[in-house]
mmCIF file of C-alpha atoms in Angstrom:
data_model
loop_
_atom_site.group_PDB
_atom_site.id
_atom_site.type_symbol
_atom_site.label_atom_id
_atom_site.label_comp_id
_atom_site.label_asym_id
_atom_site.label_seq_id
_atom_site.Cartn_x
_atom_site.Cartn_y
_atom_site.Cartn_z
ATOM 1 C CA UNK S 1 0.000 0.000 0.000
ATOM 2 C CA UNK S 2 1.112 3.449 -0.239
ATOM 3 C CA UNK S 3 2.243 5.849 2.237
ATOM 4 C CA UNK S 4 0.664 9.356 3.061
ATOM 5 C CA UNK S 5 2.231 12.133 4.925
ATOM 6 C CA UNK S 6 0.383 14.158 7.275
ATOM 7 C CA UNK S 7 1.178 17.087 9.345
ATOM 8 C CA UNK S 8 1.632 15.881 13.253
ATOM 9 C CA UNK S 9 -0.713 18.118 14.854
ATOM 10 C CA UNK S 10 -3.606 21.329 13.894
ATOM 11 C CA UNK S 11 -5.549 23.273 15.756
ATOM 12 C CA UNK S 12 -8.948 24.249 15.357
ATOM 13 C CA UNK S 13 -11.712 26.991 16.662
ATOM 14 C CA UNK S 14 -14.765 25.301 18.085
ATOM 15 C CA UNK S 15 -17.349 25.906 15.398
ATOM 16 C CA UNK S 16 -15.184 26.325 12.638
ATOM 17 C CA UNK S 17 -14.015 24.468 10.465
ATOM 18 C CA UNK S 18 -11.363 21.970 10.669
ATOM 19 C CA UNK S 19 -9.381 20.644 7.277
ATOM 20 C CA UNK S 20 -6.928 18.054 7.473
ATOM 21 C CA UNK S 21 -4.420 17.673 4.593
ATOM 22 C CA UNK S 22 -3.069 14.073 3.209
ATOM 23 C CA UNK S 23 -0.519 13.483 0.587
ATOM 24 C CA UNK S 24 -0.270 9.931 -1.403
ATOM 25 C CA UNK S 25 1.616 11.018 -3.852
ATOM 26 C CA UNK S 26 2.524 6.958 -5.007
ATOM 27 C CA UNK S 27 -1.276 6.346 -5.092
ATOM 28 C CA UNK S 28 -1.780 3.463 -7.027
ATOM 29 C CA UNK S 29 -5.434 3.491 -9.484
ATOM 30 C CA UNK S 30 -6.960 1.034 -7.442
ATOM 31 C CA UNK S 31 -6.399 2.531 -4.299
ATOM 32 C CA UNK S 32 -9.213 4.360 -2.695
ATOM 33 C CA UNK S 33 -8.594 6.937 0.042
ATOM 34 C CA UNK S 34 -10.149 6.387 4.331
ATOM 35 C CA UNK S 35 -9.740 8.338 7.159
ATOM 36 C CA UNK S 36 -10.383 6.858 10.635
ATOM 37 C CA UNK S 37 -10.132 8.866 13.967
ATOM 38 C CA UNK S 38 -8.930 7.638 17.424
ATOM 39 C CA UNK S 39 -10.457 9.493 20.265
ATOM 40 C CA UNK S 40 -8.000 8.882 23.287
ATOM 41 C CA UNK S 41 -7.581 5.178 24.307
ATOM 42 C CA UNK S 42 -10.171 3.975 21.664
ATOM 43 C CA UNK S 43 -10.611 1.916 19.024
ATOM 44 C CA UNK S 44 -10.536 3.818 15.610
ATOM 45 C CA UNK S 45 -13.614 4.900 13.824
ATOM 46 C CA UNK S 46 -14.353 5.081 10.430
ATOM 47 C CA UNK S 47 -15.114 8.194 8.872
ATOM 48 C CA UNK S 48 -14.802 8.345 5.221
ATOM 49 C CA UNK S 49 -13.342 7.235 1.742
ATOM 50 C CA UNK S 50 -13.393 8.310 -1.807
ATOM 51 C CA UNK S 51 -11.281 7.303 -4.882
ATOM 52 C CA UNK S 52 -11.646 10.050 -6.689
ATOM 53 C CA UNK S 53 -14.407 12.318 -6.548
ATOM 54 C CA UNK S 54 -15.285 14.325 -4.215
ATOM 55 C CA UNK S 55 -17.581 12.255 -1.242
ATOM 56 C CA UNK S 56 -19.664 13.743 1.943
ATOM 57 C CA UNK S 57 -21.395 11.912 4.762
ATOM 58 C CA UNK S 58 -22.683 13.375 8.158
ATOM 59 C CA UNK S 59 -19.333 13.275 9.559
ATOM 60 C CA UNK S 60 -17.259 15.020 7.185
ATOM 61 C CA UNK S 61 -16.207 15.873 3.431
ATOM 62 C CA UNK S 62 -13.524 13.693 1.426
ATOM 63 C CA UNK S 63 -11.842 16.133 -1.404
ATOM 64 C CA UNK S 64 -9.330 14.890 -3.795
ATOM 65 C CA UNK S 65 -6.967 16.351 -5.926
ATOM 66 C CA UNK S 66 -7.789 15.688 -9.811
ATOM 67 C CA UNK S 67 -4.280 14.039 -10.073
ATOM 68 C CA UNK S 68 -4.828 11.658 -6.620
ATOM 69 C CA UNK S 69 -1.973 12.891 -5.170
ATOM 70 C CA UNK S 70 -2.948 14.689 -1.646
ATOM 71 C CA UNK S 71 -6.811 15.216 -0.136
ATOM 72 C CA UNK S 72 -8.134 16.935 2.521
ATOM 73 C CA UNK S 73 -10.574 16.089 4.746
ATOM 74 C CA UNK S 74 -12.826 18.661 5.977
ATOM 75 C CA UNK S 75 -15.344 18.575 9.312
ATOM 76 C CA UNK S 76 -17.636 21.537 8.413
ATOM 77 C CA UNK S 77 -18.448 22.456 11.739
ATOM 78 C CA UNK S 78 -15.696 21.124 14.584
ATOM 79 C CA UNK S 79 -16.347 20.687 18.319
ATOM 80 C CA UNK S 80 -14.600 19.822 21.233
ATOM 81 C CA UNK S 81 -15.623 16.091 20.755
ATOM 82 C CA UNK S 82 -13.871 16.114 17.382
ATOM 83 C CA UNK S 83 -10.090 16.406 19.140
ATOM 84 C CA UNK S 84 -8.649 13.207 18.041
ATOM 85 C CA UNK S 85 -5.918 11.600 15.746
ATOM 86 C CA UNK S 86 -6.659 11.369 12.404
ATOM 87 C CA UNK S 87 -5.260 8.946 10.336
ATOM 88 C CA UNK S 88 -5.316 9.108 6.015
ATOM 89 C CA UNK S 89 -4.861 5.796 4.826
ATOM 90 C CA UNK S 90 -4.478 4.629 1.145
ATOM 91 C CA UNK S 91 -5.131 1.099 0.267
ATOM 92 C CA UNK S 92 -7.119 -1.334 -2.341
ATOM 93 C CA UNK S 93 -10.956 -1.985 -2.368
ATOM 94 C CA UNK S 94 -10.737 -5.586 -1.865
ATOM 95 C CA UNK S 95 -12.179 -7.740 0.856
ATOM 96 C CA UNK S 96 -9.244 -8.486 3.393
ATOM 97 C CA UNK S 97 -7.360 -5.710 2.584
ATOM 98 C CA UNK S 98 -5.426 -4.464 5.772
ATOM 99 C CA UNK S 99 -5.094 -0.766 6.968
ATOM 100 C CA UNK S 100 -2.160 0.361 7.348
ATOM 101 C CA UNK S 101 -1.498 3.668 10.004
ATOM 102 C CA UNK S 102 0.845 6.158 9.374
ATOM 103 C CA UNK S 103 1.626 9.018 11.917
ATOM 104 C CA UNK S 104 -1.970 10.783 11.455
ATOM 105 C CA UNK S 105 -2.866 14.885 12.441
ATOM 106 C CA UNK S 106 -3.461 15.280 16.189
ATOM 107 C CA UNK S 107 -6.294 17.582 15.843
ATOM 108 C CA UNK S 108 -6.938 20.191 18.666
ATOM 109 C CA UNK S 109 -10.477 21.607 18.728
ATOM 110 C CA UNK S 110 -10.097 24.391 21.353
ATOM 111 C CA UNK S 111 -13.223 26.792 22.723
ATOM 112 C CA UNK U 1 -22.246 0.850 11.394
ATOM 113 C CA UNK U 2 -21.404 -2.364 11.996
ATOM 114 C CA UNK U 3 -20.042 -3.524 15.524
ATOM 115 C CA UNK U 4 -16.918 -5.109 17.100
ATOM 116 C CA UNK U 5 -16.757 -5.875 20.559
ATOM 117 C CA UNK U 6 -13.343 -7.041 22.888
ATOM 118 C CA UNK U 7 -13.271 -8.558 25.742
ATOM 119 C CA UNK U 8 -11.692 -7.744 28.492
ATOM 120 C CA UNK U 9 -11.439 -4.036 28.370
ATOM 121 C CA UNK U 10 -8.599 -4.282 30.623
ATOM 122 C CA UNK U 11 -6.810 -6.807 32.114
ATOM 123 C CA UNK U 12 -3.599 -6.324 34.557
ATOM 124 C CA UNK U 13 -1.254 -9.757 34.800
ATOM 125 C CA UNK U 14 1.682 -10.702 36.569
ATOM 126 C CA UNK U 15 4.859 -11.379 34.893
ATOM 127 C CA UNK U 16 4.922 -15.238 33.054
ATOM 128 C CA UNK U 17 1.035 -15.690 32.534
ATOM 129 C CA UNK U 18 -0.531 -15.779 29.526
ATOM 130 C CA UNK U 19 -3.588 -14.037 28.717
ATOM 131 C CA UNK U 20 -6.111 -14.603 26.115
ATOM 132 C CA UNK U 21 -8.098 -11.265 24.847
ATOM 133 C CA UNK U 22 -11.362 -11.885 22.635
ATOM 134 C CA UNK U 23 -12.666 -10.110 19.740
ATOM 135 C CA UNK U 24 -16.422 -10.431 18.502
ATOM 136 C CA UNK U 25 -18.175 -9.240 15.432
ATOM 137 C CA UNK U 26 -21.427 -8.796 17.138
ATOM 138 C CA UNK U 27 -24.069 -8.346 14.397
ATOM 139 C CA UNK U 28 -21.758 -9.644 10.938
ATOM 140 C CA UNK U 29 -19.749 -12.055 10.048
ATOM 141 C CA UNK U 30 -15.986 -11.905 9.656
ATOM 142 C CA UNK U 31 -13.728 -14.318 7.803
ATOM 143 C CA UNK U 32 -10.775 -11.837 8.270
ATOM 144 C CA UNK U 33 -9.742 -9.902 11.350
ATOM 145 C CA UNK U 34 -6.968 -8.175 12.440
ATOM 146 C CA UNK U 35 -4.652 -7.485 15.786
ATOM 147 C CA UNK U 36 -2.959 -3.975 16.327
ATOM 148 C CA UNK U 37 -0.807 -3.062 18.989
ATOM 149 C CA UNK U 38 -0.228 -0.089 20.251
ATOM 150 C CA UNK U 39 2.476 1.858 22.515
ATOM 151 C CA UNK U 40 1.921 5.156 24.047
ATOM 152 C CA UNK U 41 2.101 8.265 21.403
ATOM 153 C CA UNK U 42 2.300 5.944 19.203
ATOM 154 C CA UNK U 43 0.421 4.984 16.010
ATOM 155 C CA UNK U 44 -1.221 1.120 15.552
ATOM 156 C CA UNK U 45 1.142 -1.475 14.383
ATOM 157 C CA UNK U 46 -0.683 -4.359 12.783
ATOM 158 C CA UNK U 47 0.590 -7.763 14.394
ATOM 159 C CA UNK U 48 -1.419 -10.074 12.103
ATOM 160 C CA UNK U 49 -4.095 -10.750 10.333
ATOM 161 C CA UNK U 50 -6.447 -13.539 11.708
ATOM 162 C CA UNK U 51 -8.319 -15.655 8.940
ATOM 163 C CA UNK U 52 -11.539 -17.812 9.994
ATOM 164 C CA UNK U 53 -10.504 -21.538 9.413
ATOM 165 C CA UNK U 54 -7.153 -21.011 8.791
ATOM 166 C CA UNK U 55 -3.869 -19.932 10.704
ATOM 167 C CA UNK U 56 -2.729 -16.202 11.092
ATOM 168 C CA UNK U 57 -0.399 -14.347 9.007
ATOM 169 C CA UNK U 58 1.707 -12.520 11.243
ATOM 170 C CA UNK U 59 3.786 -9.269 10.336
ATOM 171 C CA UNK U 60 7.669 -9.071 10.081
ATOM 172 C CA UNK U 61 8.871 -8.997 13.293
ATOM 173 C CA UNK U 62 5.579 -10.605 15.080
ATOM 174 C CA UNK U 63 6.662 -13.518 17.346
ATOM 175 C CA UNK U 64 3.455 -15.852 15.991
ATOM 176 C CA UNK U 65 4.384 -18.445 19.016
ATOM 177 C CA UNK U 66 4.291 -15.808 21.667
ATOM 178 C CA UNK U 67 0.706 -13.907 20.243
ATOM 179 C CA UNK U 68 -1.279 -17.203 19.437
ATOM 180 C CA UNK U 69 -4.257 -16.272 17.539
ATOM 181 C CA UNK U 70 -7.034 -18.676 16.739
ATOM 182 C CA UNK U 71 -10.225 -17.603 14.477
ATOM 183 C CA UNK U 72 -12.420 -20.023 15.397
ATOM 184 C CA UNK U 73 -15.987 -19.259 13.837
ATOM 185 C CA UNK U 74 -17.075 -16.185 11.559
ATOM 186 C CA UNK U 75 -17.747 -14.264 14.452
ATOM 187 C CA UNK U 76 -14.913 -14.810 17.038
ATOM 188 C CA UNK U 77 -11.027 -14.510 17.077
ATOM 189 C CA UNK U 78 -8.826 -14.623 20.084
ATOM 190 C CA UNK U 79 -5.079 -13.342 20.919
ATOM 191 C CA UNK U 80 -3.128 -15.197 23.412
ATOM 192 C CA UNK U 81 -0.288 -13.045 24.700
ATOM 193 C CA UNK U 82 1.805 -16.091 26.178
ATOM 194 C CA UNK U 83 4.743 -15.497 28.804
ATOM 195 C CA UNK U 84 3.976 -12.350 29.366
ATOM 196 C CA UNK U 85 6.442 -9.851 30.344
ATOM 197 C CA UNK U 86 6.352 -5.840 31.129
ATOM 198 C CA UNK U 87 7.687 -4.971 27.505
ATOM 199 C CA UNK U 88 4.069 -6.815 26.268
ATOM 200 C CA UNK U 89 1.912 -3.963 28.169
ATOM 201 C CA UNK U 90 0.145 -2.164 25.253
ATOM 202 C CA UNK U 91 -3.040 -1.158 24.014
ATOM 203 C CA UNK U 92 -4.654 -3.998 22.376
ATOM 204 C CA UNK U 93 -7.207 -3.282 18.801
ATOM 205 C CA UNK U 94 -8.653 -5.743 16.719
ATOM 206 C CA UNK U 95 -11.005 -5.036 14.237
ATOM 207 C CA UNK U 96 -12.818 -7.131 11.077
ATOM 208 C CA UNK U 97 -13.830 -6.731 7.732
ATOM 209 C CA UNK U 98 -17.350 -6.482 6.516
ATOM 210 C CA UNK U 99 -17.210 -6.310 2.911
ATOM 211 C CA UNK U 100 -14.365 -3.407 1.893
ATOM 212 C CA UNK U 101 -15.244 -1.800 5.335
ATOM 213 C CA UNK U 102 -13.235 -2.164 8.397
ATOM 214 C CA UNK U 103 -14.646 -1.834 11.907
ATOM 215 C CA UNK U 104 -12.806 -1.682 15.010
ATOM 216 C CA UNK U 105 -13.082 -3.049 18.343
ATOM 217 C CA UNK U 106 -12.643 -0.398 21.552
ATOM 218 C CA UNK U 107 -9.551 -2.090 22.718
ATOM 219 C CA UNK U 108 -7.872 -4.129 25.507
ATOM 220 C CA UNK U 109 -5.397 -2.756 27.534
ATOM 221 C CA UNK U 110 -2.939 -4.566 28.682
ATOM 222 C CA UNK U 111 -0.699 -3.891 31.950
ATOM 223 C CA UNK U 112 1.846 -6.796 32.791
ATOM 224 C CA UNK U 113 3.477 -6.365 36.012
#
């Protein structure tokens, strides 16, 4: 699978919103983009994934560049209950496939 | 979404035991799961991947006859941490596929003393 690069940590204003950048530049064309969070000393929960049009759910938005190379996902409206890791992960749509995490964005959602 | 439950939540051992940690797909079936591990500040390292029927595939690195995993039925795989030793305490993930989803358990952490 191929790697992504996030930054280690972002801050974000309660109410505003919060977008966290991803780059895959060795994206393969079969890999699809997820995020999953981890709210401390949880399990990680899934958010979203796209391969490569744009994709929004009632969690967040998925936008990727036209080339595949970097996306950003956005949560429209942050709170406090948002302040997590958040991991980008790029991998194939197959059954079995594993996940595997980089680094992730500690997001920050201060009042 | 679907669910994944572990059990125990937490478990505290003393040095030399061995301790078995379950993980349940509550309301789906799973032929593949996964184990993570994970330190403090620190990301999830996959350990292995747990296949219903069949034995594990462990990652480089993964001692597969210290973490015993068995996948029993489509709904149940366990992780025996044998010999325990301090070094071993960790947070505990599993999680299963559901199609091209992945779901995650809430963790088991792990405190050998």
């Amino acid at each position: 699978d191929a790697k992504t690069t996030q930054p280690p940590s972002m801050d974000c204003a309660e109410g505003r919103a919060a977008n966290l950048p991803c780059n895959h530049s060795t994206i393969s064309g079969n890999e699809y983009v997820y995020w999953y969070r981890q709210i401390h000393s949880q399990g990680p929960q899934y958010i979203i994934h796209g391969l490569k049009n744009n994709e929004t759910n009632e969690m967040a938005s998925l936008i990727i560049t036209e080339d595949r190379k970097s996306s950003t996902l956005i949560l429209p409206h942050a709170t406090l209950r948002d302040t997590a890791v958040y991991y980008c992960i790029v991998r194939t749509y197959n059954q079995g496939g594993k996940l595997i995490f980089g680094q992730g964005t500690e997001l920050s959602v201060k009042p | 979404g679907a669910v994944v439950s572990q059990h125990p939540s937490w478990v505290i051992c003393k040095s030399g035991t061995s301790v078995k940690i379950e993980c349940r797909s509550l309301d789906f079936q799973a032929t593949t799961m996964f184990w993570y591990r994970q330190f403090p500040k620190q990301s999830l390292m996959l350990m292995a991947t747990s296949n219903e029927g069949s034995k594990a595939t462990y990652e480089q690195g993964v001692e597969k006859d210290k973490f015993l995993i068995n996948h029993a039925s489509l709904t149940l795989s366990t992780l025996t941490v044998t010999s325990a030793h301090p070094e071993d305490s960790s947070f505990y993930i599993c999680s299963a596929n559901q199609g091209a989803e992945q779901y995650f358990g809430p963790g088991t952490r792990l405190t050998v003393t």
